[in-house]
Coordinates of N, CA and C in Angstrom, one line a residue:
M10 N -103.3 67.6 109.1 CA -102.1 66.8 108.9 C -102.5 65.3 108.6
N11 N -102.0 64.8 107.5 CA -102.3 63.4 107.1 C -101.6 62.4 107.9
L12 N -102.1 61.1 107.9 CA -101.6 60.1 108.7 C -100.1 59.8 108.4
K13 N -99.8 59.8 107.2 CA -98.4 59.5 106.8 C -97.4 60.4 107.5
K14 N -97.8 61.7 107.4 CA -96.9 62.7 108.0 C -96.9 62.6 109.6
E15 N -98.1 62.3 110.2 CA -98.1 62.1 111.6 C -97.3 60.9 112.1
L16 N -97.3 59.8 111.3 CA -96.5 58.6 111.6 C -95.0 58.9 111.5
S17 N -94.7 59.7 110.4 CA -93.3 60.0 110.2 C -92.7 60.9 111.4
I18 N -93.5 61.8 111.8 CA -93.1 62.7 113.0 C -93.0 61.9 114.2
A19 N -93.9 61.0 114.5 CA -93.9 60.1 115.7 C -92.7 59.3 115.7
F20 N -92.4 58.6 114.6 CA -91.2 57.7 114.6 C -89.9 58.5 114.6
V21 N -89.8 59.7 114.0 CA -88.6 60.5 114.1 C -88.4 60.9 115.5
I22 N -89.4 61.4 116.2 CA -89.3 61.8 117.6 C -88.8 60.6 118.5
S23 N -89.4 59.4 118.2 CA -89.1 58.2 118.9 C -87.6 57.9 118.7
F24 N -87.1 58.0 117.5 CA -85.8 57.6 117.2 C -84.8 58.6 117.8
V25 N -85.1 59.9 117.7 CA -84.3 60.9 118.3 C -84.2 60.8 119.8
S26 N -85.3 60.4 120.4 CA -85.4 60.2 121.9 C -84.5 59.0 122.3
L27 N -84.6 58.0 121.5 CA -83.7 56.8 121.8 C -82.3 57.1 121.7
L28 N -81.9 58.0 120.7 CA -80.5 58.4 120.6 C -80.1 59.3 121.8
G29 N -81.0 60.1 122.2 CA -80.8 60.9 123.4 C -80.5 60.1 124.6
F30 N -81.3 59.1 124.8 CA -81.1 58.2 125.9 C -79.8 57.5 125.8
G31 N -79.5 57.0 124.6 CA -78.2 56.3 124.4 C -77.0 57.2 124.7
M32 N -77.1 58.5 124.3 CA -76.0 59.4 124.6 C -75.9 59.6 126.1
M33 N -77.0 59.7 126.8 CA -76.9 59.9 128.3 C -76.3 58.6 128.9
A34 N -76.8 57.5 128.5 CA -76.3 56.2 129.0 C -74.8 56.1 128.8
L35 N -74.3 56.5 127.6 CA -72.8 56.4 127.3 C -72.1 57.4 128.2
L36 N -72.6 58.6 128.4 CA -71.9 59.6 129.3 C -71.8 59.1 130.7
V37 N -72.9 58.5 131.2 CA -73.0 58.0 132.5 C -72.0 56.8 132.7
S38 N -72.0 55.9 131.7 CA -71.1 54.8 131.8 C -69.7 55.1 131.8
K39 N -69.3 56.2 131.1 CA -67.9 56.6 131.1 C -67.6 57.7 132.2
H40 N -68.6 58.0 133.0 CA -68.4 59.0 134.1 C -68.0 60.3 133.6
D41 N -68.5 60.7 132.4 CA -68.2 62.0 131.8 C -69.2 63.1 132.0
I42 N -70.1 62.8 132.9 CA -71.2 63.8 133.2 C -71.2 64.2 134.6
I43 N -70.2 63.8 135.4 CA -70.2 64.1 136.8 C -70.2 65.6 137.1
H44 N -69.4 66.4 136.4 CA -69.4 67.8 136.6 C -70.7 68.5 136.3
F45 N -71.3 68.0 135.2 CA -72.6 68.6 134.8 C -73.7 68.3 135.9
D46 N -73.7 67.0 136.4 CA -74.7 66.7 137.4 C -74.4 67.4 138.7
S47 N -73.2 67.5 139.1 CA -72.9 68.2 140.4 C -73.2 69.7 140.3
A48 N -73.0 70.3 139.1 CA -73.3 71.8 139.0 C -74.8 72.0 139.1
I49 N -75.6 71.2 138.4 CA -77.0 71.3 138.4 C -77.6 71.1 139.8
I50 N -77.1 70.0 140.5 CA -77.6 69.7 141.8 C -77.3 70.9 142.8
S51 N -76.1 71.4 142.7 CA -75.7 72.6 143.5 C -76.6 73.8 143.3
Y52 N -76.9 74.0 142.0 CA -77.7 75.2 141.6 C -79.1 75.0 142.2
V53 N -79.7 73.8 141.9 CA -81.1 73.6 142.3 C -81.2 73.6 143.9
Q54 N -80.3 72.9 144.5 CA -80.4 72.9 146.0 C -80.0 74.2 146.6
G55 N -79.4 75.2 145.8 CA -79.1 76.5 146.3 C -80.4 77.3 146.7
F56 N -81.6 76.8 146.2 CA -82.8 77.4 146.6 C -83.5 76.8 147.8
E57 N -82.7 76.0 148.5 CA -83.3 75.2 149.6 C -83.9 76.2 150.7
A58 N -85.1 75.8 151.0 CA -85.9 76.6 152.1 C -86.9 75.6 152.6
P59 N -87.3 75.8 153.9 CA -88.3 74.8 154.5 C -89.6 74.7 153.7
T60 N -90.1 75.8 153.2 CA -91.4 75.7 152.5 C -91.2 75.0 151.1
L61 N -90.1 75.4 150.5 CA -89.9 74.8 149.2 C -89.6 73.3 149.3
T62 N -88.9 72.9 150.4 CA -88.7 71.5 150.6 C -90.0 70.7 150.8
T63 N -91.0 71.3 151.5 CA -92.3 70.7 151.7 C -93.0 70.5 150.3
V64 N -92.9 71.6 149.5 CA -93.5 71.5 148.2 C -92.9 70.5 147.3
M65 N -91.5 70.4 147.3 CA -90.8 69.4 146.5 C -91.1 68.0 147.0
K66 N -91.3 67.8 148.3 CA -91.6 66.5 148.8 C -93.0 66.1 148.3
F67 N -93.9 67.0 148.2 CA -95.3 66.8 147.8 C -95.3 66.3 146.3
F68 N -94.5 67.0 145.5 CA -94.5 66.6 144.1 C -93.7 65.3 143.9
S69 N -92.7 65.1 144.7 CA -92.0 63.8 144.6 C -93.0 62.7 145.0
F70 N -93.8 62.9 146.0 CA -94.8 61.9 146.4 C -95.8 61.6 145.3
I71 N -96.3 62.7 144.6 CA -97.3 62.6 143.5 C -96.7 61.7 142.4
G72 N -95.4 61.8 142.2 CA -94.8 61.0 141.2 C -94.4 59.6 141.6
G73 N -94.7 59.3 142.9 CA -94.4 57.9 143.4 C -95.4 56.9 142.9
T74 N -95.1 55.6 143.3 CA -95.8 54.5 142.9 C -97.3 54.5 143.2
I75 N -97.7 54.7 144.4 CA -99.1 54.7 144.8 C -99.9 55.8 144.1
P76 N -99.5 57.1 144.2 CA -100.2 58.1 143.4 C -100.3 57.8 141.9
V77 N -99.3 57.3 141.3 CA -99.3 57.0 139.9 C -100.3 55.9 139.6
V78 N -100.3 54.9 140.5 CA -101.3 53.8 140.3 C -102.7 54.3 140.5
V79 N -102.9 55.2 141.4 CA -104.3 55.7 141.7 C -104.7 56.6 140.5
I80 N -103.9 57.5 140.0 CA -104.2 58.3 138.8 C -104.4 57.4 137.6
T81 N -103.6 56.4 137.4 CA -103.8 55.5 136.3 C -105.1 54.8 136.4
L82 N -105.5 54.3 137.5 CA -106.8 53.6 137.6 C -108.0 54.6 137.4
L83 N -107.9 55.8 137.9 CA -108.9 56.8 137.7 C -109.0 57.1 136.2
S84 N -107.9 57.2 135.5 CA -107.8 57.5 134.1 C -108.4 56.4 133.3
I85 N -108.2 55.2 133.7 CA -108.7 54.0 133.0 C -110.2 54.0 133.1
F86 N -110.7 54.3 134.3 CA -112.2 54.4 134.6 C -112.8 55.5 133.7
F87 N -112.1 56.7 133.6 CA -112.6 57.8 132.8 C -112.7 57.4 131.3
L88 N -111.6 56.8 130.8 CA -111.5 56.4 129.4 C -112.6 55.4 129.1
Y89 N -112.8 54.5 130.0 CA -113.7 53.3 129.7 C -115.2 53.7 129.9
K90 N -115.5 54.4 131.0 CA -116.9 54.7 131.4 C -117.4 56.0 130.8
V91 N -116.5 57.0 130.7 CA -117.0 58.3 130.3 C -116.8 58.5 128.8
L92 N -115.6 58.3 128.3 CA -115.3 58.5 126.9 C -115.7 57.3 126.0
K93 N -115.7 56.1 126.7 CA -116.1 54.9 126.0 C -115.3 54.6 124.8
H94 N -113.9 54.8 124.9 CA -113.0 54.5 123.8 C -112.1 53.4 124.3
R95 N -112.4 52.2 123.9 CA -111.6 51.1 124.4 C -110.2 51.0 123.8
S96 N -110.1 51.4 122.5 CA -108.8 51.4 121.9 C -107.8 52.4 122.6
E97 N -108.4 53.6 123.1 CA -107.6 54.5 123.8 C -107.1 53.9 125.1
L98 N -108.0 53.1 125.7 CA -107.7 52.5 127.0 C -106.5 51.5 126.8
I99 N -106.5 50.8 125.7 CA -105.4 49.9 125.4 C -104.1 50.6 125.2
L100 N -104.1 51.8 124.5 CA -102.9 52.6 124.3 C -102.4 53.1 125.7
F101 N -103.3 53.5 126.5 CA -102.9 54.1 127.8 C -102.2 53.0 128.7
I102 N -102.8 51.8 128.7 CA -102.3 50.7 129.6 C -100.9 50.3 129.0
A103 N -100.9 50.2 127.7 CA -99.6 49.8 127.0 C -98.5 50.7 127.3
V104 N -98.7 52.0 127.3 CA -97.7 53.0 127.5 C -97.2 53.0 129.0
I105 N -98.2 52.9 129.9 CA -97.8 52.9 131.3 C -97.1 51.6 131.7
A106 N -97.6 50.5 131.3 CA -97.0 49.2 131.6 C -95.6 49.1 130.9
G107 N -95.5 49.6 129.7 CA -94.2 49.5 129.0 C -93.2 50.5 129.6
A108 N -93.6 51.7 130.0 CA -92.7 52.6 130.6 C -92.1 52.1 132.0
N109 N -93.0 51.4 132.7 CA -92.6 50.9 134.0 C -91.6 49.7 133.8
T110 N -91.9 48.9 132.8 CA -91.0 47.8 132.5 C -89.6 48.3 132.1
L111 N -89.6 49.3 131.3 CA -88.4 49.9 130.8 C -87.5 50.4 131.9
F112 N -88.0 51.3 132.7 CA -87.1 51.9 133.7 C -86.7 50.9 134.8
V113 N -87.5 49.9 135.1 CA -87.1 48.9 136.1 C -86.0 48.0 135.5
S114 N -86.1 47.7 134.2 CA -85.1 46.8 133.6 C -83.8 47.6 133.4
L115 N -83.9 48.9 133.0 CA -82.7 49.7 132.8 C -82.0 50.0 134.1
K116 N -82.7 50.1 135.2 CA -82.1 50.3 136.5 C -81.2 49.1 136.8
Q117 N -81.7 47.9 136.6 CA -81.0 46.7 136.9 C -79.8 46.5 135.9
L118 N -79.9 47.1 134.8 CA -78.8 47.0 133.8 C -77.6 47.9 134.1
F119 N -77.9 49.1 134.5 CA -76.9 50.1 134.8 C -76.3 50.2 136.2
H120 N -77.2 49.8 137.2 CA -76.7 49.7 138.6 C -76.0 51.0 139.1
R121 N -76.6 52.1 138.7 CA -76.0 53.4 139.1 C -76.4 53.7 140.5
A122 N -75.5 54.0 141.4 CA -75.9 54.4 142.8 C -76.4 55.8 142.8
R123 N -77.3 56.0 143.8 CA -77.9 57.4 143.9 C -76.9 58.4 144.4
P124 N -77.1 59.7 144.2 CA -76.2 60.7 144.7 C -76.1 60.6 146.2
D125 N -74.9 61.0 146.7 CA -74.6 61.0 148.1 C -74.0 62.3 148.5
L126 N -74.7 63.4 148.2 CA -74.2 64.7 148.4 C -75.0 65.4 149.6
H127 N -76.2 65.8 149.3 CA -77.0 66.5 150.3 C -78.4 66.0 150.2
R128 N -78.7 64.9 150.9 CA -80.0 64.3 150.9 C -81.1 65.0 151.7
L129 N -82.2 65.3 151.1 CA -83.3 65.9 151.9 C -84.5 64.8 152.0
A130 N -84.3 63.7 151.4 CA -85.2 62.6 151.4 C -84.5 61.3 151.2
E131 N -85.1 60.2 151.5 CA -84.4 58.9 151.3 C -85.1 58.1 150.1
A132 N -84.3 57.3 149.4 CA -84.8 56.6 148.3 C -84.0 55.3 148.2
S133 N -84.6 54.2 147.8 CA -83.8 53.0 147.6 C -83.7 52.6 146.1
N134 N -83.1 51.5 145.9 CA -82.9 51.0 144.5 C -81.9 51.9 143.7
Y135 N -81.7 51.5 142.5 CA -80.7 52.2 141.7 C -81.3 53.5 141.1
S136 N -80.3 54.3 140.5 CA -80.7 55.7 140.2 C -81.0 56.0 138.7
F137 N -80.4 55.2 137.8 CA -80.5 55.5 136.4 C -81.3 54.5 135.6
P138 N -82.3 54.9 134.9 CA -82.9 56.3 134.8 C -83.9 56.5 135.9
S139 N -84.3 57.7 136.1 CA -85.3 58.0 137.1 C -86.7 57.4 136.8
G140 N -87.2 56.6 137.7 CA -88.5 56.1 137.6 C -89.6 57.1 137.6
H141 N -89.4 58.1 138.5 CA -90.4 59.2 138.7 C -90.5 60.0 137.3
A142 N -89.3 60.3 136.7 CA -89.3 61.1 135.5 C -89.9 60.3 134.4
T143 N -89.6 59.0 134.3 CA -90.1 58.1 133.2 C -91.6 58.0 133.3
M144 N -92.1 57.7 134.5 CA -93.6 57.5 134.6 C -94.3 58.8 134.5
A145 N -93.8 59.9 135.0 CA -94.4 61.2 134.9 C -94.6 61.6 133.4
F146 N -93.6 61.4 132.6 CA -93.7 61.7 131.2 C -94.6 60.8 130.5
A147 N -94.6 59.5 130.8 CA -95.5 58.5 130.2 C -97.0 58.8 130.6
L148 N -97.2 59.0 131.9 CA -98.6 59.3 132.3 C -99.2 60.5 131.8
Y149 N -98.5 61.7 132.0 CA -99.1 62.9 131.6 C -99.0 63.2 130.1
G150 N -98.0 62.5 129.5 CA -97.8 62.6 128.1 C -99.0 61.9 127.4
T151 N -99.3 60.7 127.8 CA -100.4 59.9 127.2 C -101.7 60.6 127.5
L152 N -102.0 61.1 128.7 CA -103.2 61.8 129.0 C -103.4 63.0 128.1
T153 N -102.3 63.7 127.9 CA -102.3 64.9 127.0 C -102.7 64.5 125.6
F154 N -102.1 63.5 125.1 CA -102.4 63.0 123.7 C -103.9 62.6 123.6
L155 N -104.4 61.8 124.6 CA -105.8 61.3 124.5 C -106.8 62.4 124.8
L156 N -106.6 63.3 125.7 CA -107.6 64.3 126.1 C -107.6 65.4 125.0
W157 N -106.4 65.6 124.4 CA -106.3 66.6 123.3 C -107.4 66.4 122.2
R158 N -107.6 65.1 121.9 CA -108.6 64.7 120.9 C -110.0 65.0 121.2
H159 N -110.2 65.3 122.5 CA -111.6 65.6 123.0 C -111.8 67.0 123.4
I160 N -110.8 67.8 123.2 CA -110.8 69.2 123.6 C -110.7 70.0 122.3
S161 N -111.7 70.9 122.0 CA -111.8 71.6 120.7 C -111.3 73.0 120.8
T162 N -111.3 73.6 122.0 CA -110.9 75.0 122.2 C -109.4 75.2 122.4
R163 N -108.8 76.3 121.9 CA -107.4 76.6 122.0 C -107.0 76.7 123.4
I164 N -107.8 77.4 124.2 CA -107.5 77.7 125.6 C -107.5 76.4 126.4
G165 N -108.4 75.5 126.0 CA -108.5 74.2 126.7 C -107.2 73.4 126.4
R166 N -106.8 73.3 125.2 CA -105.6 72.6 124.8 C -104.3 73.2 125.4
T167 N -104.3 74.5 125.4 CA -103.1 75.2 126.0 C -103.0 74.9 127.5
T168 N -104.2 74.9 128.2 CA -104.2 74.6 129.6 C -103.7 73.2 129.8
L169 N -104.2 72.3 129.0 CA -103.8 70.9 129.1 C -102.3 70.7 129.0
I170 N -101.7 71.3 128.0 CA -100.3 71.2 127.8 C -99.5 71.8 129.0
M171 N -100.0 73.0 129.5 CA -99.3 73.7 130.6 C -99.3 72.8 131.8
I172 N -100.5 72.3 132.1 CA -100.6 71.4 133.4 C -99.7 70.2 133.3
S173 N -99.8 69.5 132.1 CA -99.0 68.3 131.9 C -97.5 68.6 132.0
G174 N -97.1 69.7 131.3 CA -95.7 70.1 131.3 C -95.2 70.5 132.7
F175 N -96.0 71.2 133.4 CA -95.7 71.6 134.8 C -95.5 70.3 135.6
M176 N -96.4 69.4 135.6 CA -96.3 68.2 136.4 C -95.0 67.4 136.0
I177 N -94.8 67.2 134.8 CA -93.6 66.4 134.3 C -92.3 67.1 134.8
L178 N -92.2 68.4 134.6 CA -90.9 69.1 134.9 C -90.8 69.2 136.5
T179 N -91.8 69.5 137.2 CA -91.7 69.7 138.6 C -91.4 68.4 139.3
I180 N -92.0 67.3 138.9 CA -91.7 66.0 139.5 C -90.3 65.7 139.3
G181 N -89.7 65.9 138.1 CA -88.3 65.7 137.8 C -87.4 66.6 138.7
I182 N -87.7 67.8 138.7 CA -86.9 68.8 139.5 C -86.9 68.4 141.0
S183 N -88.1 68.0 141.5 CA -88.2 67.6 142.9 C -87.2 66.6 143.3
R184 N -87.0 65.6 142.4 CA -86.0 64.5 142.7 C -84.6 65.0 142.8
I185 N -84.3 66.0 141.9 CA -82.9 66.6 142.0 C -82.8 67.4 143.3
Y186 N -83.8 68.2 143.6 CA -83.8 69.1 144.8 C -83.6 68.3 146.0
L187 N -84.3 67.2 146.1 CA -84.3 66.3 147.3 C -83.0 65.5 147.4
G188 N -82.2 65.5 146.3 CA -80.9 64.9 146.4 C -80.9 63.4 146.1
V189 N -82.0 62.9 145.6 CA -82.1 61.4 145.4 C -81.9 61.0 143.9
H190 N -81.7 62.0 143.0 CA -81.4 61.7 141.6 C -80.4 62.7 141.1
Y191 N -79.6 62.2 140.1 CA -78.7 63.1 139.3 C -79.6 63.7 138.2
P192 N -79.3 64.9 137.8 CA -80.0 65.5 136.6 C -80.0 64.5 135.4
S193 N -78.9 63.8 135.2 CA -78.8 62.9 134.0 C -79.8 61.8 134.2
D194 N -80.1 61.4 135.4 CA -81.1 60.4 135.6 C -82.5 60.8 135.1
I195 N -82.8 62.1 135.4 CA -84.1 62.7 135.1 C -84.2 62.8 133.6
I196 N -83.1 63.4 132.9 CA -83.1 63.6 131.5 C -83.3 62.2 130.8
A197 N -82.5 61.2 131.2 CA -82.6 59.9 130.6 C -84.0 59.3 130.8
G198 N -84.6 59.6 131.9 CA -86.0 59.1 132.1 C -87.0 59.7 131.1
Y199 N -86.8 61.0 130.9 CA -87.6 61.7 129.9 C -87.4 61.1 128.5
F200 N -86.1 60.9 128.2 CA -85.8 60.4 126.8 C -86.4 59.0 126.6
I201 N -86.2 58.1 127.5 CA -86.7 56.8 127.3 C -88.2 56.7 127.3
S202 N -88.8 57.5 128.1 CA -90.3 57.6 128.1 C -90.8 58.2 126.8
A203 N -90.2 59.2 126.3 CA -90.6 59.9 125.1 C -90.4 58.9 123.9
F204 N -89.4 58.1 123.9 CA -89.2 57.0 122.9 C -90.3 56.1 122.9
W205 N -90.7 55.5 124.1 CA -91.8 54.6 124.2 C -93.1 55.2 123.9
L206 N -93.4 56.4 124.4 CA -94.7 57.0 124.2 C -94.9 57.3 122.7
T207 N -94.0 57.9 122.0 CA -94.2 58.3 120.6 C -94.2 57.0 119.7
L208 N -93.5 56.0 120.1 CA -93.5 54.7 119.3 C -94.9 54.1 119.4
A209 N -95.4 54.1 120.7 CA -96.8 53.5 120.9 C -97.8 54.3 120.2
I210 N -97.7 55.6 120.2 CA -98.7 56.5 119.5 C -98.7 56.3 118.0
G211 N -97.5 56.1 117.5 CA -97.3 55.8 116.1 C -98.1 54.6 115.6
F212 N -97.8 53.5 116.4 CA -98.5 52.2 116.1 C -100.0 52.3 116.3
Y213 N -100.4 53.1 117.3 CA -101.8 53.3 117.6 C -102.5 54.0 116.5
Q214 N -101.9 55.1 116.0 CA -102.5 55.9 114.9 C -102.6 55.0 113.6
R215 N -101.6 54.1 113.4 CA -101.6 53.3 112.3 C -102.8 52.2 112.4
Y216 N -103.0 51.7 113.6 CA -104.0 50.8 113.9 C -105.4 51.4 113.6
K217 N -105.6 52.7 114.1 CA -106.8 53.4 114.0 C -107.2 53.6 112.5
E218 N -106.1 53.9 111.7 CA -106.3 54.2 110.3 C -106.8 52.9 109.6
K219 N -106.1 51.8 109.9 CA -106.5 50.5 109.3 C -107.9 50.1 109.7
Q220 N -108.3 50.4 111.0 CA -109.6 50.1 111.4 C -110.7 50.9 110.7
Y221 N -110.4 52.2 110.5 CA -111.3 53.1 109.8 C -111.5 52.6 108.3
N222 N -110.4 52.3 107.7 CA -110.5 51.9 106.3 C -111.2 50.5 106.2
R223 N -111.0 49.6 107.1 CA -111.8 48.4 107.1 C -113.3 48.6 107.3
N224 N -113.6 49.4 108.2 CA -115.0 49.7 108.5 C -115.7 50.4 107.3
K225 N -114.9 51.3 106.6 CA -115.3 52.0 105.4 C -115.6 51.0 104.3
L226 N -114.8 50.0 104.1 CA -115.0 49.0 103.1 C -116.2 48.1 103.4
L227 N -116.5 47.8 104.6 CA -117.6 47.0 105.0 C -119.0 47.7 104.7
K228 N -118.9 49.1 104.8 CA -120.1 49.9 104.5 C -120.4 50.0 103.1
V229 N -119.5 49.7 102.2 CA -119.7 49.9 100.8 C -120.6 48.8 100.2

């Protein structure tokens, strides 16, 4: 696939994701999504069991601030020391920092209170969009993009996608199960994170292509 096509796909996905977030934000602002949220919460919490609650609390913890910071720092060390790709390191930091700034700013903008139905855990701050969902998508999405480039086998790439997808979805579902987020919070978090991630990847790919062409001219 050539660069022009890759950039087009990245920016289209970014634009569609932004539209998706905008739609969720509009529905939430107009309170037109309450029945959808309530139905999903009731369904997910219908599976409540002591063992499942423990598992969901674990994945919720993994998606929290401290584990995300630890995983981010370990990833930075791996990218810098092992793979020795500094431009990849810049992309990774930009996506994580940008995603964090986005969800924190949007929470302050929308001021949506958290669900008060059946809480299995406690959480503070505002609800929309979900910080756990936003950061999970940004973290595992970026790692998938960067590691994909260093994995040549189909089974390796398939495993990478499955693990990342599992972590993103399970962290999001855990927040619904525990009663600390509406499903619309989670979906909005995925949308805004996908917007930022694909936008950053598009600019990164463009930068790498310009760098390659510049180095090619210098060798002539």
